[in-house]
């Protein structure tokens, strides 16, 4: 993108940041901390594609392994596909419940004491959540210039808009070989019946970072004929998927996109799910254990 094309977007990003700061100052002032439940916020500066929901699923399992009892997971009501994906991933865990809410702060206080731990998936921008252990997923250095913000860049806020997190975890894709606290990759690609692909598929995704999805699938050994990338939560995904199936294509989609499909499409033999693997280093696990111990809960 040349300078003349980028300049209007940079100006819009500066306006966005001014509105962001005003909104937080007026509407999202730090609230009261919870009195009984431990509160965890999992987030990222990125608008999407950071792996927050898969990491949330891993983290809930980790809390259970560390002896946590009842756990509530809070997802934003607008991201129903993420909530549904977490329900599917955590369905076998007793005493874990996933909630969709338009107000994480209010819901966390309503649930305070009913659960040992409350985990907010993508709650990083809700500055009302005082007293939380913030776990931030970083794929790059935190942004320090407004030109990095939407719509000019891929970030929702800057480093100066937040206090230092309790834990900042360096992230990478498994196939890059990068030294990271958390690595993400493809654990396997199968349809609902557990069958593997029989030919080169089409990749279809409605997520914020389709390029990472495509590179992760390629690194797993799958050679796609093409990639159809839609906006995050794009409602056209079902219609496009049905058209691809009528054309006889085999289609690989993300777990999040799969979660929002109706049962008849989930059970289609030509629909394949790329299941994501989350690997966390021992040093990161130790930091999470220490942070939990410091809550005294």
Short mmCIF file of C-alpha atoms in Angstrom, two decimals:
data_model
loop_
_atom_site.label_atom_id
_atom_site.label_comp_id
_atom_site.label_asym_id
_atom_site.label_seq_id
_atom_site.Cartn_x
_atom_site.Cartn_y
_atom_site.Cartn_z
CA UNK A 1 0.00 0.00 0.00
CA UNK A 2 1.52 3.35 -1.04
CA UNK A 3 1.75 6.43 1.18
CA UNK A 4 -1.14 8.27 -0.47
CA UNK A 5 -3.44 5.29 -0.05
CA UNK A 6 -2.37 4.66 3.54
CA UNK A 7 -2.64 8.28 4.76
CA UNK A 8 -6.48 8.34 5.04
CA UNK A 9 -6.42 5.04 6.93
CA UNK A 10 -3.80 6.38 9.34
CA UNK A 11 -6.01 9.42 10.00
CA UNK A 12 -9.00 7.16 10.62
CA UNK A 13 -6.91 5.06 13.00
CA UNK A 14 -6.02 8.19 14.99
CA UNK A 15 -9.72 9.10 15.18
CA UNK A 16 -10.54 5.56 16.23
CA UNK A 17 -7.99 5.73 19.05
CA UNK A 18 -9.34 9.04 20.30
CA UNK A 19 -12.86 7.57 20.36
CA UNK A 20 -11.52 4.41 22.05
CA UNK A 21 -9.90 6.39 24.86
CA UNK A 22 -12.98 8.58 25.36
CA UNK A 23 -15.28 5.54 25.46
CA UNK A 24 -13.12 3.82 28.05
CA UNK A 25 -12.83 6.96 30.16
CA UNK A 26 -16.60 7.51 30.18
CA UNK A 27 -18.11 4.03 29.95
CA UNK A 28 -15.50 1.46 30.95
CA UNK A 29 -14.01 2.82 34.15
CA UNK A 30 -12.39 0.20 36.41
CA UNK A 31 -15.10 -1.47 38.49
CA UNK A 32 -15.18 -3.38 41.74
CA UNK A 33 -13.11 -6.59 41.92
CA UNK A 34 -14.81 -9.90 42.63
CA UNK A 35 -15.04 -10.89 46.28
CA UNK A 36 -15.04 -14.69 46.05
CA UNK A 37 -14.18 -16.07 42.62
CA UNK A 38 -10.80 -15.83 40.90
CA UNK A 39 -11.09 -13.79 37.70
CA UNK A 40 -8.94 -14.46 34.62
CA UNK A 41 -8.93 -12.39 31.44
CA UNK A 42 -7.46 -13.89 28.27
CA UNK A 43 -6.82 -11.43 25.48
CA UNK A 44 -4.57 -9.89 22.87
CA UNK A 45 -3.97 -6.57 21.17
CA UNK A 46 -4.95 -8.24 17.89
CA UNK A 47 -8.48 -7.84 16.55
CA UNK A 48 -8.44 -11.58 15.90
CA UNK A 49 -6.30 -14.51 14.96
CA UNK A 50 -4.43 -14.67 18.26
CA UNK A 51 -5.81 -18.07 19.27
CA UNK A 52 -7.67 -16.71 22.31
CA UNK A 53 -10.52 -19.22 22.26
CA UNK A 54 -8.34 -22.33 21.72
CA UNK A 55 -6.05 -21.09 24.48
CA UNK A 56 -9.07 -20.48 26.73
CA UNK A 57 -10.11 -24.12 26.24
CA UNK A 58 -6.57 -25.25 27.10
CA UNK A 59 -6.45 -22.94 30.13
CA UNK A 60 -9.76 -24.21 31.56
CA UNK A 61 -8.44 -27.77 31.35
CA UNK A 62 -5.23 -26.60 33.00
CA UNK A 63 -7.18 -25.00 35.86
CA UNK A 64 -9.06 -28.24 36.39
CA UNK A 65 -5.78 -30.16 36.51
CA UNK A 66 -4.55 -27.70 39.12
CA UNK A 67 -7.54 -28.44 41.34
CA UNK A 68 -9.98 -25.68 40.42
CA UNK A 69 -13.60 -26.67 41.07
CA UNK A 70 -16.44 -24.98 39.24
CA UNK A 71 -15.34 -22.78 36.32
CA UNK A 72 -17.40 -20.29 34.32
CA UNK A 73 -16.26 -19.16 30.87
CA UNK A 74 -17.60 -15.82 29.63
CA UNK A 75 -17.80 -15.12 25.89
CA UNK A 76 -19.21 -12.05 24.19
CA UNK A 77 -22.75 -12.53 22.94
CA UNK A 78 -21.76 -11.30 19.46
CA UNK A 79 -19.26 -14.16 19.12
CA UNK A 80 -21.69 -17.05 19.47
CA UNK A 81 -19.53 -19.29 17.28
CA UNK A 82 -16.68 -18.97 19.80
CA UNK A 83 -18.99 -19.80 22.70
CA UNK A 84 -20.35 -22.82 20.86
CA UNK A 85 -16.85 -24.01 20.00
CA UNK A 86 -15.84 -23.77 23.66
CA UNK A 87 -18.97 -25.66 24.72
CA UNK A 88 -18.04 -28.45 22.31
CA UNK A 89 -14.40 -28.53 23.42
CA UNK A 90 -15.25 -28.49 27.13
CA UNK A 91 -18.36 -30.69 27.02
CA UNK A 92 -16.62 -33.58 28.78
CA UNK A 93 -15.38 -31.48 31.69
CA UNK A 94 -17.61 -31.58 34.77
CA UNK A 95 -18.39 -28.34 36.58
CA UNK A 96 -17.48 -26.14 33.59
CA UNK A 97 -20.13 -23.86 32.10
CA UNK A 98 -19.86 -21.46 29.13
CA UNK A 99 -21.93 -18.26 29.14
CA UNK A 100 -22.66 -15.79 26.32
CA UNK A 101 -23.06 -12.26 27.60
CA UNK A 102 -23.12 -8.70 26.35
CA UNK A 103 -21.64 -7.47 29.65
CA UNK A 104 -18.82 -9.58 31.07
CA UNK A 105 -18.40 -7.29 34.08
CA UNK A 106 -22.02 -7.58 35.19
CA UNK A 107 -22.17 -11.32 34.53
CA UNK A 108 -18.91 -11.94 36.42
CA UNK A 109 -20.37 -10.18 39.48
CA UNK A 110 -23.64 -12.10 39.17
CA UNK A 111 -21.65 -15.37 39.18
CA UNK A 112 -19.19 -14.33 41.88
CA UNK A 113 -19.07 -17.05 44.51
CA UNK A 114 -21.00 -19.59 42.43
CA UNK A 115 -17.78 -20.58 40.66
CA UNK A 116 -14.23 -20.97 41.90
CA UNK A 117 -12.86 -19.34 38.76
CA UNK A 118 -14.35 -17.11 36.07
CA UNK A 119 -12.46 -16.98 32.76
CA UNK A 120 -13.19 -14.19 30.26
CA UNK A 121 -12.38 -15.17 26.68
CA UNK A 122 -11.24 -12.02 24.84
CA UNK A 123 -12.00 -9.73 27.78
CA UNK A 124 -8.80 -7.70 27.34
CA UNK A 125 -10.52 -4.50 26.22
CA UNK A 126 -13.07 -4.46 29.07
CA UNK A 127 -11.23 -2.28 31.56
CA UNK A 128 -14.06 -2.65 34.10
CA UNK A 129 -12.67 -6.09 35.00
CA UNK A 130 -10.57 -4.98 37.96
CA UNK A 131 -8.60 -7.45 40.02
CA UNK A 132 -8.30 -9.92 37.16
CA UNK A 133 -5.25 -11.97 36.29
CA UNK A 134 -4.66 -10.83 32.71
CA UNK A 135 -3.08 -13.36 30.35
CA UNK A 136 -2.07 -11.62 27.14
CA UNK A 137 -1.18 -13.53 23.97
CA UNK A 138 1.51 -11.69 21.98
CA UNK A 139 2.44 -12.66 18.43
CA UNK A 140 4.60 -9.57 18.06
CA UNK A 141 5.71 -6.59 20.12
CA UNK A 142 2.83 -4.59 21.62
CA UNK A 143 1.76 -1.74 19.30
CA UNK A 144 3.04 1.73 20.17
CA UNK A 145 1.80 3.84 17.22
CA UNK A 146 -1.76 4.71 16.22
CA UNK A 147 -1.02 3.70 12.63
CA UNK A 148 -0.97 0.11 13.90
CA UNK A 149 -4.63 0.37 14.93
CA UNK A 150 -7.71 -0.46 12.88
CA UNK A 151 -8.51 0.36 10.15
CA UNK A 152 -4.86 1.00 9.22
CA UNK A 153 -3.51 -1.99 11.16
CA UNK A 154 -4.59 -5.13 12.96
CA UNK A 155 -4.70 -3.96 16.58
CA UNK A 156 -7.54 -2.69 18.77
CA UNK A 157 -5.45 -0.72 21.25
CA UNK A 158 -1.90 0.27 22.14
CA UNK A 159 0.43 -0.71 24.95
CA UNK A 160 -0.14 2.63 26.68
CA UNK A 161 -3.88 1.91 26.94
CA UNK A 162 -3.33 -0.93 29.42
CA UNK A 163 -1.53 -1.71 32.62
CA UNK A 164 1.12 -4.41 32.46
CA UNK A 165 -0.51 -7.85 32.33
CA UNK A 166 0.07 -10.46 34.99
CA UNK A 167 1.40 -12.75 32.26
CA UNK A 168 2.42 -11.97 28.67
CA UNK A 169 2.92 -15.10 26.59
CA UNK A 170 4.89 -15.14 23.33
CA UNK A 171 2.99 -17.02 20.62
CA UNK A 172 3.98 -18.67 17.36
CA UNK A 173 2.82 -21.30 14.89
CA UNK A 174 4.34 -24.73 15.47
CA UNK A 175 5.75 -25.00 11.95
CA UNK A 176 7.78 -21.77 12.19
CA UNK A 177 10.15 -23.30 14.72
CA UNK A 178 10.10 -20.09 16.73
CA UNK A 179 10.90 -20.14 20.44
CA UNK A 180 7.59 -19.31 22.11
CA UNK A 181 5.58 -19.76 25.30
CA UNK A 182 2.53 -20.93 23.35
CA UNK A 183 2.57 -22.62 19.95
CA UNK A 184 -0.43 -23.29 17.77
CA UNK A 185 -0.75 -25.89 15.04
CA UNK A 186 -3.12 -28.35 13.40
CA UNK A 187 -3.69 -31.50 15.43
CA UNK A 188 -5.57 -33.25 12.64
CA UNK A 189 -8.07 -32.79 9.82
CA UNK A 190 -11.09 -35.11 9.79
CA UNK A 191 -14.80 -35.01 9.11
CA UNK A 192 -17.39 -35.65 11.82
CA UNK A 193 -17.15 -39.41 11.21
CA UNK A 194 -13.39 -39.38 11.73
CA UNK A 195 -12.47 -39.87 8.06
CA UNK A 196 -9.50 -38.19 6.36
CA UNK A 197 -9.40 -36.22 3.13
CA UNK A 198 -9.28 -38.23 -0.08
CA UNK A 199 -8.20 -35.39 -2.38
CA UNK A 200 -7.00 -31.78 -2.33
CA UNK A 201 -9.66 -29.61 -0.64
CA UNK A 202 -10.88 -26.04 -0.69
CA UNK A 203 -10.14 -24.03 2.45
CA UNK A 204 -13.07 -21.94 3.68
CA UNK A 205 -12.83 -19.70 6.73
CA UNK A 206 -14.61 -16.77 8.34
CA UNK A 207 -11.94 -15.67 10.81
CA UNK A 208 -9.82 -12.60 11.42
CA UNK A 209 -6.49 -14.07 10.24
CA UNK A 210 -7.13 -16.48 7.34
CA UNK A 211 -3.47 -16.40 6.28
CA UNK A 212 -2.35 -18.11 9.50
CA UNK A 213 -5.06 -20.75 9.09
CA UNK A 214 -3.93 -21.42 5.51
CA UNK A 215 -0.26 -21.66 6.46
CA UNK A 216 -1.03 -23.97 9.41
CA UNK A 217 -3.06 -26.27 7.15
CA UNK A 218 -0.29 -26.28 4.54
CA UNK A 219 2.27 -27.10 7.24
CA UNK A 220 0.17 -30.13 8.20
CA UNK A 221 0.77 -31.53 4.71
CA UNK A 222 -2.52 -30.56 3.07
CA UNK A 223 -2.35 -28.97 -0.36
CA UNK A 224 -5.45 -26.83 -0.95
CA UNK A 225 -6.76 -26.01 -4.40
CA UNK A 226 -7.78 -22.54 -3.19
CA UNK A 227 -8.65 -20.55 -0.09
CA UNK A 228 -11.89 -18.63 0.35
CA UNK A 229 -11.39 -16.07 3.13
CA UNK A 230 -14.40 -14.29 4.62
CA UNK A 231 -14.73 -11.72 7.40
CA UNK A 232 -14.76 -12.88 11.00
CA UNK A 233 -18.19 -14.38 11.85
CA UNK A 234 -19.30 -13.84 8.22
CA UNK A 235 -22.89 -15.07 7.80
CA UNK A 236 -22.30 -16.00 4.16
CA UNK A 237 -20.13 -18.96 5.16
CA UNK A 238 -23.02 -21.45 5.25
CA UNK A 239 -24.31 -20.43 1.84
CA UNK A 240 -20.84 -20.62 0.27
CA UNK A 241 -20.17 -23.97 1.92
CA UNK A 242 -23.40 -25.42 0.56
CA UNK A 243 -22.49 -24.24 -2.95
CA UNK A 244 -19.04 -25.87 -2.69
CA UNK A 245 -20.61 -29.14 -1.54
CA UNK A 246 -23.04 -29.08 -4.48
CA UNK A 247 -20.00 -28.74 -6.75
CA UNK A 248 -18.55 -31.91 -5.23
CA UNK A 249 -15.71 -30.22 -3.35
CA UNK A 250 -14.17 -31.43 -0.11
CA UNK A 251 -13.94 -28.43 2.22
CA UNK A 252 -11.70 -27.78 5.22
CA UNK A 253 -12.96 -25.28 7.79
CA UNK A 254 -11.91 -24.07 11.22
CA UNK A 255 -13.32 -25.40 14.49
CA UNK A 256 -14.94 -22.04 15.11
CA UNK A 257 -16.70 -22.04 11.75
CA UNK A 258 -17.73 -25.68 12.22
CA UNK A 259 -19.32 -24.85 15.58
CA UNK A 260 -21.87 -22.51 13.99
CA UNK A 261 -23.04 -24.92 11.31
CA UNK A 262 -26.39 -26.74 11.65
CA UNK A 263 -26.16 -30.48 12.40
CA UNK A 264 -26.96 -31.52 8.84
CA UNK A 265 -23.88 -29.65 7.56
CA UNK A 266 -21.66 -30.73 10.45
CA UNK A 267 -22.40 -34.34 9.50
CA UNK A 268 -21.68 -33.87 5.78
CA UNK A 269 -18.96 -36.33 4.79
CA UNK A 270 -17.23 -33.66 2.63
CA UNK A 271 -16.87 -31.14 5.49
CA UNK A 272 -13.56 -31.49 7.31
CA UNK A 273 -12.49 -29.75 10.52
CA UNK A 274 -8.94 -28.55 11.11
CA UNK A 275 -8.59 -29.09 14.83
CA UNK A 276 -6.12 -26.79 16.51
CA UNK A 277 -3.43 -27.94 18.90
CA UNK A 278 -2.20 -25.68 21.71
CA UNK A 279 1.20 -26.40 23.26
CA UNK A 280 2.34 -24.44 26.32
CA UNK A 281 5.90 -24.39 27.61
CA UNK A 282 6.79 -25.54 31.11
CA UNK A 283 7.98 -22.03 32.03
CA UNK A 284 4.62 -20.57 30.98
CA UNK A 285 2.77 -23.23 32.98
CA UNK A 286 4.86 -22.38 36.03
CA UNK A 287 4.03 -18.68 35.60
CA UNK A 288 0.32 -19.53 35.42
CA UNK A 289 0.57 -21.68 38.54
CA UNK A 290 2.35 -18.88 40.41
CA UNK A 291 -0.26 -16.32 39.33
CA UNK A 292 -3.06 -18.61 40.53
CA UNK A 293 -1.30 -19.15 43.87
CA UNK A 294 -1.02 -15.39 44.38
CA UNK A 295 -4.80 -15.02 44.29
CA UNK A 296 -5.11 -17.12 47.44
CA UNK A 297 -8.21 -18.79 45.96
#
